[in-house]
């Protein structure tokens, strides 16, 4: 992985004071909970705004942004520290190619994360995409199969291009609600999470506008059409997800080499063992016993057993 040394987080000083104050407040809360490091993995299809979101959070141009093809072929980790708090953000290449999930790209991502702990997954898509289809479901399934279902307990959905005027006279809130609902449904299906379980721990959906032309409020903070200053809101939601529990995902050798971390087949293991015992081992044992019983013993053996005389 293209790793950069941990540097002082200078980008934060580029933010308006109001944003800086809020970020310090949220990161301070994490530190109170003994969370001194936060590693954020950013994933999604190509061109949805992953790299731009990384740059927006850090406040520096650390990841290559491209209007056409993604320039990053491997994950890029960017580390910044501030007041004894370390923020690591991992930007990844899009994992879709020619309309399919590129399993090899996912494998490269997973391997390059060896020994890293993922605290948060940002699943990025665009707010102004009007449909969700089986490809989205496949992308979500591939992420789930790679890191395990548990990653969604530490997941957030990030919708970029959030400064938009909804079509068809829909209100902004309604449009956002509809888009979130459609995506969340596909996440539930792709990650094979039970409906009830999903409703109880719903995955937050946050809005992001990476454009330099994003509106600002009186404090200079970048705000969305709904008036929310999106960067502090994103960091606050990340903090809430951490506080709500769930487990960070350690990418160890087992996760890399192992089968699907969701152990889909584990239910069958005892059944297969029982089947093997009763139908294979028992049968062979029976056959051996019968064979021994049937065996015509040589004369000398019968003699030793004291049977020879009776036979003759
Ligand atoms: P990635 O392939 O997912 O990393 O996407 P990039 O960050 O490279 O962005 C792809 C294109 O979308 C670039 O031209 C960005 O400038 C643009 N872009 C990304 N996020 C936003 C956003 O929130 N609003 C607008 N208007 N453009 C964006
Ligand atoms: Mg990118």
Coordinates of N, CA, C and O in Angstrom, one line a residue, residues 136-308:
X136 N -25.3 -2.8 -7.5 CA -25.0 -2.3 -6.2 C -25.1 -3.4 -5.2 O -24.3 -3.5 -4.3
X137 N -26.0 -4.3 -5.4 CA -26.2 -5.4 -4.5 C -25.0 -6.3 -4.5 O -24.5 -6.8 -3.5
X138 N -24.4 -6.5 -5.7 CA -23.2 -7.3 -5.9 C -22.0 -6.7 -5.2 O -21.2 -7.4 -4.6
X139 N -21.9 -5.3 -5.3 CA -20.8 -4.6 -4.7 C -20.9 -4.8 -3.2 O -19.9 -5.1 -2.5
X140 N -22.1 -4.7 -2.6 CA -22.3 -4.8 -1.2 C -22.0 -6.2 -0.7 O -21.4 -6.4 0.3
X141 N -22.5 -7.2 -1.5 CA -22.2 -8.6 -1.2 C -20.7 -8.8 -1.2 O -20.2 -9.5 -0.3
X142 N -20.0 -8.3 -2.2 CA -18.6 -8.5 -2.2 C -17.8 -8.0 -1.0 O -16.9 -8.6 -0.5
X143 N -18.3 -6.8 -0.6 CA -17.6 -6.1 0.6 C -17.9 -7.0 1.8 O -17.1 -7.3 2.7
X144 N -19.2 -7.5 1.9 CA -19.6 -8.3 3.0 C -18.8 -9.6 3.1 O -18.4 -10.1 4.1
X145 N -18.7 -10.2 1.9 CA -17.9 -11.5 1.8 C -16.4 -11.3 2.2 O -15.8 -12.2 2.6
X146 N -15.9 -10.1 1.9 CA -14.5 -9.9 2.1 C -14.2 -9.6 3.6 O -13.2 -10.1 4.1
X147 N -15.1 -8.8 4.2 CA -14.7 -8.3 5.6 C -15.7 -8.9 6.6 O -15.4 -8.7 7.8
X148 N -16.7 -9.6 6.2 CA -17.7 -10.1 7.2 C -18.8 -9.1 7.4 O -18.7 -7.9 7.2
X149 N -20.0 -9.7 7.8 CA -21.2 -9.0 8.0 C -21.0 -7.8 9.0 O -21.6 -6.8 8.9
X150 N -20.1 -8.1 10.0 CA -19.9 -7.2 11.1 C -19.5 -5.8 10.7 O -19.7 -4.8 11.4
X151 N -18.9 -5.7 9.5 CA -18.4 -4.4 9.0 C -19.6 -3.4 8.9 O -19.4 -2.2 9.1
X152 N -20.8 -3.9 8.7 CA -21.9 -3.0 8.5 C -22.3 -2.4 9.8 O -23.0 -1.3 9.9
X153 N -22.0 -3.0 11.0 CA -22.3 -2.4 12.3 C -21.4 -1.2 12.5 O -21.6 -0.4 13.4
X154 N -20.3 -1.1 11.7 CA -19.4 0.0 11.8 C -19.5 0.8 10.4 O -18.5 1.4 10.1
X155 N -20.6 0.7 9.8 CA -20.7 1.3 8.4 C -21.6 2.5 8.4 O -22.5 2.7 9.2
X156 N -21.2 3.4 7.5 CA -22.0 4.6 7.2 C -22.2 4.7 5.7 O -21.3 4.3 4.9
X157 N -23.3 5.1 5.2 CA -23.5 5.4 3.8 C -23.3 6.9 3.6 O -23.9 7.7 4.3
X158 N -22.4 7.2 2.7 CA -22.1 8.6 2.4 C -22.7 8.9 1.0 O -22.3 8.2 0.0
X159 N -23.5 9.9 0.9 CA -24.0 10.2 -0.5 C -23.5 11.6 -0.9 O -23.7 12.6 -0.2
X160 N -22.7 11.6 -1.9 CA -22.0 12.8 -2.4 C -22.9 13.5 -3.4 O -24.0 13.1 -3.6
X161 N -22.4 14.6 -3.9 CA -23.2 15.5 -4.8 C -24.5 15.9 -4.1 O -25.6 15.8 -4.7
X162 N -24.4 16.2 -2.8 CA -25.6 16.4 -2.0 C -26.3 17.8 -2.3 O -27.4 18.1 -1.8
X163 N -25.5 18.7 -3.0 CA -26.2 20.0 -3.2 C -26.9 19.9 -4.6 O -26.4 20.1 -5.6
X164 N -28.2 19.4 -4.5 CA -28.9 19.3 -5.7 C -30.4 19.8 -5.5 O -30.8 19.9 -4.4
X165 N -31.0 20.1 -6.6 CA -32.4 20.4 -6.6 C -33.1 19.1 -7.1 O -32.9 18.7 -8.2
X166 N -34.0 18.6 -6.2 CA -34.6 17.3 -6.6 C -35.6 17.5 -7.8 O -36.1 18.6 -8.0
X167 N -35.7 16.5 -8.6 CA -36.6 16.6 -9.7 C -38.1 16.4 -9.3 O -38.3 16.0 -8.2
X168 N -38.9 16.5 -10.3 CA -40.4 16.2 -10.1 C -41.0 16.9 -8.9 O -41.9 16.4 -8.3
X169 N -40.5 18.1 -8.6 CA -41.2 18.8 -7.5 C -41.1 18.2 -6.1 O -41.8 18.5 -5.2
X170 N -40.2 17.1 -6.0 CA -40.0 16.5 -4.7 C -39.3 17.4 -3.7 O -38.4 18.2 -4.2
X171 N -39.6 17.4 -2.4 CA -38.8 18.2 -1.5 C -37.4 17.5 -1.3 O -37.3 16.3 -1.6
X172 N -36.5 18.3 -0.9 CA -35.1 17.8 -0.7 C -35.2 16.6 0.3 O -34.6 15.6 0.1
X173 N -35.9 16.8 1.4 CA -36.0 15.8 2.4 C -36.6 14.5 1.9 O -36.2 13.4 2.2
X174 N -37.7 14.6 1.1 CA -38.3 13.5 0.5 C -37.4 12.7 -0.5 O -37.3 11.5 -0.5
X175 N -36.7 13.5 -1.3 CA -35.8 12.9 -2.2 C -34.7 12.1 -1.5 O -34.4 11.0 -1.8
X176 N -34.1 12.7 -0.4 CA -33.1 12.1 0.4 C -33.6 10.8 1.0 O -33.0 9.8 1.0
X177 N -34.9 10.9 1.6 CA -35.5 9.8 2.2 C -35.7 8.6 1.2 O -35.4 7.5 1.6
X178 N -36.1 8.9 0.0 CA -36.4 7.9 -1.0 C -35.1 7.2 -1.4 O -35.0 6.0 -1.5
X179 N -34.1 8.0 -1.7 CA -32.8 7.5 -2.1 C -32.2 6.7 -1.0 O -31.7 5.6 -1.3
X180 N -32.3 7.1 0.2 CA -31.7 6.4 1.4 C -32.4 5.0 1.5 O -31.8 4.0 1.7
X181 N -33.7 5.1 1.4 CA -34.5 3.9 1.6 C -34.1 2.8 0.6 O -33.9 1.6 0.9
X182 N -34.0 3.3 -0.7 CA -33.7 2.3 -1.8 C -32.3 1.7 -1.6 O -32.1 0.5 -1.7
X183 N -31.4 2.5 -1.2 CA -30.0 2.0 -1.0 C -29.9 1.1 0.2 O -29.3 0.0 0.2
X184 N -30.6 1.5 1.3 CA -30.6 0.7 2.5 C -31.1 -0.7 2.3 O -30.7 -1.7 2.8
X185 N -32.2 -0.7 1.5 CA -32.8 -2.0 1.1 C -31.8 -2.9 0.4 O -31.7 -4.1 0.8
X186 N -31.1 -2.4 -0.5 CA -30.1 -3.2 -1.2 C -28.9 -3.6 -0.3 O -28.3 -4.6 -0.5
X187 N -28.6 -2.7 0.6 CA -27.5 -3.1 1.6 C -28.0 -4.3 2.4 O -27.3 -5.2 2.6
X188 N -29.2 -4.2 2.9 CA -29.8 -5.3 3.7 C -29.8 -6.6 2.9 O -29.3 -7.6 3.4
X189 N -30.2 -6.5 1.6 CA -30.2 -7.7 0.8 C -28.8 -8.2 0.5 O -28.5 -9.4 0.6
X190 N -27.9 -7.3 0.1 CA -26.6 -7.6 -0.3 C -25.8 -8.2 0.8 O -24.9 -9.1 0.7
X191 N -26.0 -7.7 2.0 CA -25.3 -8.1 3.2 C -26.0 -9.3 3.9 O -25.5 -9.8 4.9
X192 N -27.1 -9.7 3.4 CA -28.0 -10.7 4.0 C -28.2 -10.5 5.5 O -27.9 -11.3 6.3
X193 N -28.7 -9.3 5.8 CA -29.0 -9.0 7.2 C -30.5 -9.2 7.3 O -31.3 -8.7 6.5
X194 N -30.9 -9.8 8.4 CA -32.3 -10.0 8.7 C -33.1 -8.7 8.8 O -32.5 -7.8 9.4
X195 N -34.3 -8.6 8.4 CA -35.0 -7.4 8.4 C -35.1 -6.8 9.8 O -34.8 -5.6 9.9
X196 N -35.4 -7.6 10.7 CA -35.6 -7.0 12.1 C -34.3 -6.5 12.6 O -34.2 -5.4 13.2
X197 N -33.2 -7.3 12.4 CA -31.9 -7.0 12.9 C -31.5 -5.6 12.3 O -30.9 -4.8 12.9
X198 N -31.9 -5.5 11.0 CA -31.5 -4.3 10.3 C -32.2 -3.1 10.8 O -31.6 -2.0 10.9
X199 N -33.5 -3.3 11.1 CA -34.3 -2.1 11.6 C -33.7 -1.7 13.0 O -33.8 -0.5 13.3
X200 N -33.3 -2.6 13.8 CA -32.8 -2.3 15.1 C -31.5 -1.5 15.0 O -31.2 -0.6 15.8
X201 N -30.6 -1.9 14.1 CA -29.3 -1.2 14.0 C -29.2 -0.6 12.7 O -28.3 -1.0 11.9
X202 N -30.0 0.4 12.4 CA -30.0 0.9 11.0 C -28.7 1.6 10.7 O -28.1 2.2 11.6
X203 N -28.3 1.5 9.5 CA -27.0 2.2 9.1 C -27.3 3.6 8.8 O -28.2 3.9 7.9
X204 N -26.6 4.6 9.4 CA -26.8 6.0 9.1 C -26.4 6.4 7.7 O -25.5 5.8 7.1
X205 N -27.2 7.3 7.1 CA -26.9 7.8 5.8 C -26.5 9.3 5.9 O -27.3 10.0 6.5
X206 N -25.4 9.6 5.5 CA -24.9 11.1 5.6 C -24.7 11.7 4.3 O -24.2 11.0 3.3
X207 N -24.9 13.0 4.2 CA -24.8 13.7 2.9 C -23.5 14.5 2.9 O -23.0 15.0 3.9
X208 N -22.9 14.5 1.7 CA -21.6 15.2 1.5 C -21.6 16.0 0.2 O -22.2 15.5 -0.8
X209 N -21.0 17.2 0.3 CA -20.9 17.9 -1.0 C -19.4 18.3 -1.1 O -19.0 19.2 -0.4
X210 N -18.7 17.7 -2.0 CA -17.3 17.9 -2.2 C -17.0 19.1 -3.1 O -15.8 19.5 -3.1
X211 N -18.0 19.6 -3.8 CA -17.7 20.6 -4.7 C -17.2 21.9 -4.0 O -17.7 22.3 -3.0
X212 N -16.3 22.6 -4.7 CA -15.8 23.9 -4.2 C -16.9 24.9 -4.2 O -16.8 26.0 -3.6
X213 N -17.9 24.6 -4.9 CA -19.0 25.6 -5.0 C -20.1 25.3 -4.0 O -21.2 25.8 -4.2
X214 N -19.8 24.5 -3.0 CA -20.8 24.3 -2.0 C -21.2 25.5 -1.2 O -20.3 26.4 -0.9
X215 N -22.4 25.8 -1.0 CA -22.9 27.0 -0.3 C -22.3 27.0 1.1 O -22.0 26.0 1.7
X216 N -22.1 28.2 1.6 CA -21.6 28.3 3.0 C -22.5 29.2 3.8 O -23.3 30.0 3.3
X217 N -22.5 29.0 5.1 CA -23.4 29.8 6.0 C -22.6 31.0 6.6 O -21.4 31.2 6.2
X218 N -23.2 31.7 7.5 CA -22.5 32.9 8.1 C -21.2 32.6 8.7 O -20.3 33.5 8.8
X219 N -21.0 31.4 9.2 CA -19.8 31.0 9.9 C -18.7 30.5 8.9 O -17.6 30.1 9.2
X220 N -19.1 30.5 7.6 CA -18.2 30.0 6.6 C -18.2 28.5 6.4 O -17.5 27.9 5.7
X221 N -19.2 27.8 7.2 CA -19.2 26.4 7.1 C -20.0 26.0 5.8 O -21.0 26.6 5.5
X222 N -19.6 24.9 5.2 CA -20.2 24.4 4.0 C -21.6 23.7 4.4 O -21.6 22.8 5.2
X223 N -22.6 24.2 3.8 CA -24.0 23.7 4.2 C -24.7 23.2 3.0 O -24.5 23.6 1.9
X224 N -25.6 22.2 3.3 CA -26.5 21.6 2.3 C -27.8 22.3 2.2 O -28.1 23.2 3.0
X225 N -28.6 22.0 1.2 CA -29.9 22.7 1.0 C -30.7 22.5 2.3 O -31.6 23.4 2.5
X226 N -30.5 21.5 3.1 CA -31.3 21.4 4.3 C -30.7 22.2 5.5 O -31.1 22.0 6.6
X227 N -29.6 23.0 5.2 CA -29.1 23.9 6.2 C -28.0 23.2 7.1 O -27.4 23.8 8.0
X228 N -27.8 21.9 6.9 CA -26.8 21.2 7.8 C -25.4 21.4 7.3 O -25.1 21.3 6.1
X229 N -24.5 21.7 8.2 CA -23.1 21.8 7.9 C -22.6 20.4 7.8 O -22.5 19.7 8.9
X230 N -22.3 20.0 6.6 CA -22.1 18.5 6.4 C -20.9 17.9 7.0 O -20.9 16.7 7.5
X231 N -19.7 18.6 7.0 CA -18.5 18.0 7.5 C -18.6 17.6 9.0 O -18.3 16.5 9.4
X232 N -19.0 18.6 9.9 CA -19.2 18.3 11.3 C -20.2 17.2 11.5 O -20.0 16.3 12.3
X233 N -21.2 17.2 10.7 CA -22.3 16.2 10.8 C -21.7 14.8 10.5 O -22.1 13.8 11.1
X234 N -20.9 14.7 9.4 CA -20.3 13.4 9.1 C -19.4 12.9 10.2 O -19.5 11.7 10.6
X235 N -18.6 13.8 10.8 CA -17.7 13.4 11.8 C -18.5 13.0 13.1 O -18.1 12.0 13.8
X236 N -19.5 13.7 13.3 CA -20.4 13.4 14.5 C -21.0 12.0 14.3 O -21.0 11.2 15.3
X237 N -21.5 11.7 13.1 CA -22.1 10.4 12.9 C -21.1 9.3 13.0 O -21.4 8.2 13.6
X238 N -19.9 9.5 12.5 CA -18.8 8.5 12.7 C -18.6 8.3 14.2 O -18.5 7.1 14.6
X239 N -18.5 9.3 15.0 CA -18.3 9.2 16.4 C -19.5 8.4 17.1 O -19.3 7.5 17.9
X240 N -20.7 8.7 16.6 CA -21.9 8.0 17.2 C -21.8 6.5 16.9 O -22.1 5.7 17.7
X241 N -21.4 6.2 15.6 CA -21.3 4.8 15.2 C -20.3 4.0 16.1 O -20.6 2.9 16.6
X242 N -19.2 4.7 16.4 CA -18.2 4.1 17.2 C -18.7 3.9 18.7 O -18.6 2.8 19.3
X243 N -19.4 4.9 19.2 CA -20.0 4.8 20.5 C -21.1 3.8 20.7 O -21.3 3.2 21.7
X244 N -21.8 3.5 19.5 CA -22.9 2.6 19.6 C -22.4 1.1 19.7 O -23.3 0.2 19.8
X245 N -21.2 0.9 19.6 CA -20.7 -0.5 19.8 C -20.3 -1.1 18.4 O -19.8 -0.3 17.6
X246 N -20.5 -2.3 18.2 CA -20.0 -3.0 17.1 C -18.5 -3.2 17.3 O -17.9 -2.7 18.2
X247 N -17.9 -4.0 16.4 CA -16.5 -4.3 16.6 C -15.7 -3.8 15.4 O -16.1 -4.0 14.3
X248 N -14.5 -3.3 15.7 CA -13.6 -3.0 14.6 C -13.2 -4.3 13.9 O -13.2 -5.4 14.6
X249 N -12.8 -4.3 12.7 CA -12.5 -5.5 11.9 C -10.9 -5.5 11.8 O -10.3 -4.7 11.2
X250 N -10.3 -6.6 12.4 CA -8.9 -6.8 12.3 C -8.7 -7.6 11.0 O -9.2 -8.7 10.9
X251 N -7.9 -7.0 10.1 CA -7.6 -7.8 8.9 C -6.4 -8.6 9.1 O -5.2 -8.2 8.9
X252 N -6.6 -9.8 9.6 CA -5.4 -10.7 9.9 C -5.3 -11.7 8.8 O -6.1 -11.8 7.9
X253 N -4.2 -12.6 8.9 CA -3.9 -13.5 7.9 C -5.1 -14.5 7.7 O -5.5 -14.9 6.6
X254 N -5.8 -14.8 8.8 CA -7.0 -15.7 8.8 C -8.1 -15.1 7.9 O -8.7 -15.8 7.1
X255 N -8.3 -13.8 8.1 CA -9.4 -13.2 7.3 C -8.9 -13.2 5.8 O -9.8 -13.3 4.9
X256 N -7.6 -13.0 5.6 CA -7.2 -12.9 4.2 C -7.2 -14.3 3.5 O -7.7 -14.4 2.4
X257 N -6.7 -15.3 4.2 CA -6.6 -16.6 3.6 C -7.9 -17.4 3.7 O -8.3 -18.2 2.8
X258 N -8.6 -17.1 4.8 CA -9.7 -18.0 5.1 C -10.9 -17.9 4.1 O -10.9 -17.2 3.2
X259 N -11.9 -18.8 4.4 CA -13.0 -18.8 3.5 C -13.8 -17.5 3.8 O -13.4 -16.7 4.6
X260 N -15.0 -17.4 3.2 CA -15.9 -16.3 3.5 C -16.0 -16.1 5.0 O -16.4 -17.1 5.7
X261 N -15.7 -14.9 5.5 CA -15.8 -14.7 7.0 C -17.2 -14.9 7.6 O -17.3 -15.0 8.8
X262 N -18.2 -15.0 6.7 CA -19.5 -15.2 7.3 C -19.8 -16.6 7.5 O -20.9 -17.0 8.0
X263 N -18.8 -17.5 7.2 CA -18.9 -19.0 7.5 C -20.3 -19.5 7.1 O -21.0 -20.1 7.9
X264 N -20.6 -19.3 5.9 CA -22.0 -19.7 5.4 C -22.2 -21.1 5.6 O -23.3 -21.6 5.9
X265 N -21.2 -22.0 5.5 CA -21.4 -23.4 5.5 C -21.3 -24.0 6.9 O -21.4 -25.2 7.1
X266 N -21.0 -23.2 7.9 CA -20.7 -23.8 9.2 C -21.8 -24.7 9.8 O -21.6 -25.6 10.6
X267 N -23.1 -24.4 9.5 CA -24.2 -25.1 10.0 C -24.1 -26.6 9.5 O -24.5 -27.5 10.3
X268 N -23.5 -26.8 8.4 CA -23.4 -28.2 7.9 C -22.3 -29.0 8.5 O -22.3 -30.2 8.4
X269 N -21.3 -28.4 9.1 CA -20.1 -29.1 9.6 C -20.5 -30.3 10.5 O -20.1 -31.4 10.2
X270 N -21.3 -30.1 11.6 CA -21.6 -31.2 12.4 C -22.4 -32.3 11.7 O -22.2 -33.5 11.9
X271 N -23.3 -31.9 10.7 CA -24.0 -32.9 10.0 C -23.1 -33.7 9.1 O -23.3 -35.0 9.0
X272 N -22.2 -33.1 8.5 CA -21.2 -33.8 7.6 C -20.4 -34.8 8.5 O -20.3 -36.0 8.1
X273 N -20.0 -34.4 9.7 CA -19.2 -35.2 10.5 C -20.0 -36.4 11.0 O -19.6 -37.6 11.0
X274 N -21.3 -36.2 11.3 CA -22.2 -37.3 11.8 C -22.4 -38.2 10.6 O -22.4 -39.5 10.8
X275 N -22.7 -37.7 9.5 CA -22.9 -38.5 8.3 C -21.7 -39.4 8.1 O -21.8 -40.6 7.9
X276 N -20.5 -38.8 8.1 CA -19.2 -39.6 7.9 C -19.1 -40.7 8.9 O -18.8 -41.8 8.6
X277 N -19.5 -40.4 10.2 CA -19.3 -41.4 11.3 C -20.2 -42.6 11.0 O -19.8 -43.7 11.0
X278 N -21.5 -42.3 10.8 CA -22.5 -43.4 10.8 C -22.4 -44.1 9.4 O -22.6 -45.3 9.4
X279 N -22.2 -43.4 8.4 CA -22.3 -44.1 7.1 C -21.0 -44.5 6.5 O -20.9 -45.4 5.6
X280 N -19.9 -43.9 7.0 CA -18.6 -44.3 6.4 C -17.8 -45.1 7.4 O -17.6 -46.3 7.2
X281 N -17.5 -44.5 8.6 CA -16.7 -45.2 9.6 C -17.4 -46.5 10.1 O -16.8 -47.5 10.1
X282 N -18.7 -46.3 10.5 CA -19.4 -47.5 11.0 C -19.4 -48.6 10.0 O -19.2 -49.8 10.3
X283 N -19.7 -48.3 8.8 CA -19.8 -49.3 7.7 C -18.5 -50.0 7.5 O -18.5 -51.2 7.4
X284 N -17.5 -49.2 7.5 CA -16.1 -49.9 7.3 C -15.8 -50.8 8.4 O -15.4 -51.9 8.3
X285 N -16.1 -50.3 9.7 CA -15.8 -51.1 10.9 C -16.6 -52.4 10.8 O -16.0 -53.5 11.0
X286 N -17.9 -52.3 10.4 CA -18.7 -53.5 10.3 C -18.1 -54.5 9.3 O -18.0 -55.7 9.5
X287 N -17.7 -53.9 8.2 CA -17.2 -54.8 7.1 C -15.9 -55.5 7.5 O -15.7 -56.7 7.3
X288 N -15.1 -54.8 8.3 CA -13.9 -55.4 8.8 C -14.2 -56.5 9.7 O -13.6 -57.6 9.6
X289 N -15.1 -56.2 10.6 CA -15.5 -57.3 11.6 C -16.0 -58.5 10.9 O -15.6 -59.6 11.3
X290 N -16.9 -58.3 10.0 CA -17.5 -59.5 9.3 C -16.4 -60.2 8.5 O -16.4 -61.4 8.5
X291 N -15.5 -59.5 8.0 CA -14.4 -60.1 7.2 C -13.6 -61.0 8.1 O -13.2 -62.1 7.8
X292 N -13.3 -60.4 9.3 CA -12.4 -61.2 10.3 C -13.1 -62.4 10.7 O -12.6 -63.5 10.7
X293 N -14.5 -62.3 10.9 CA -15.2 -63.5 11.4 C -15.3 -64.6 10.3 O -15.2 -65.8 10.6
X294 N -15.4 -64.1 9.1 CA -15.5 -65.1 7.9 C -14.2 -65.8 7.6 O -14.2 -66.8 6.9
X295 N -13.1 -65.1 8.0 CA -11.8 -65.5 7.5 C -11.5 -67.0 7.9 O -11.7 -67.3 9.0
X296 N -11.1 -67.8 6.9 CA -10.8 -69.1 7.3 C -9.4 -69.1 7.9 O -8.4 -68.6 7.3
X297 N -9.3 -69.6 9.1 CA -8.0 -69.5 9.9 C -7.1 -70.6 9.5 O -7.5 -71.7 9.3
X298 N -5.8 -70.3 9.4 CA -4.9 -71.4 9.1 C -4.8 -72.4 10.2 O -5.2 -72.1 11.4
X299 N -4.4 -73.5 9.9 CA -4.4 -74.7 10.8 C -3.7 -74.4 12.1 O -4.1 -74.7 13.2
X300 N -2.5 -73.8 11.9 CA -1.6 -73.5 13.1 C -2.3 -72.6 14.1 O -2.2 -72.8 15.3
X301 N -3.1 -71.7 13.6 CA -3.8 -70.7 14.5 C -4.9 -71.4 15.2 O -5.1 -71.2 16.4
X302 N -5.6 -72.3 14.5 CA -6.7 -73.0 15.2 C -6.1 -74.0 16.3 O -6.7 -74.1 17.3
X303 N -4.9 -74.5 15.9 CA -4.3 -75.4 16.9 C -3.9 -74.6 18.2 O -4.2 -75.0 19.3
X304 N -3.4 -73.4 17.9 CA -3.0 -72.6 19.1 C -4.2 -72.3 19.9 O -4.1 -72.1 21.1
X305 N -5.4 -72.1 19.3 CA -6.6 -71.8 20.0 C -7.2 -73.0 20.6 O -8.3 -72.9 21.3
X306 N -6.6 -74.2 20.4 CA -7.1 -75.4 21.0 C -8.3 -76.0 20.2 O -9.1 -76.7 20.8
X307 N -8.5 -75.6 19.0 CA -9.6 -76.0 18.2 C -9.2 -77.1 17.2 O -10.1 -77.7 16.6
X308 N -8.0 -77.2 16.9 CA -7.5 -78.0 15.8 C -8.0 -79.5 15.9 O -8.5 -80.1 15.0

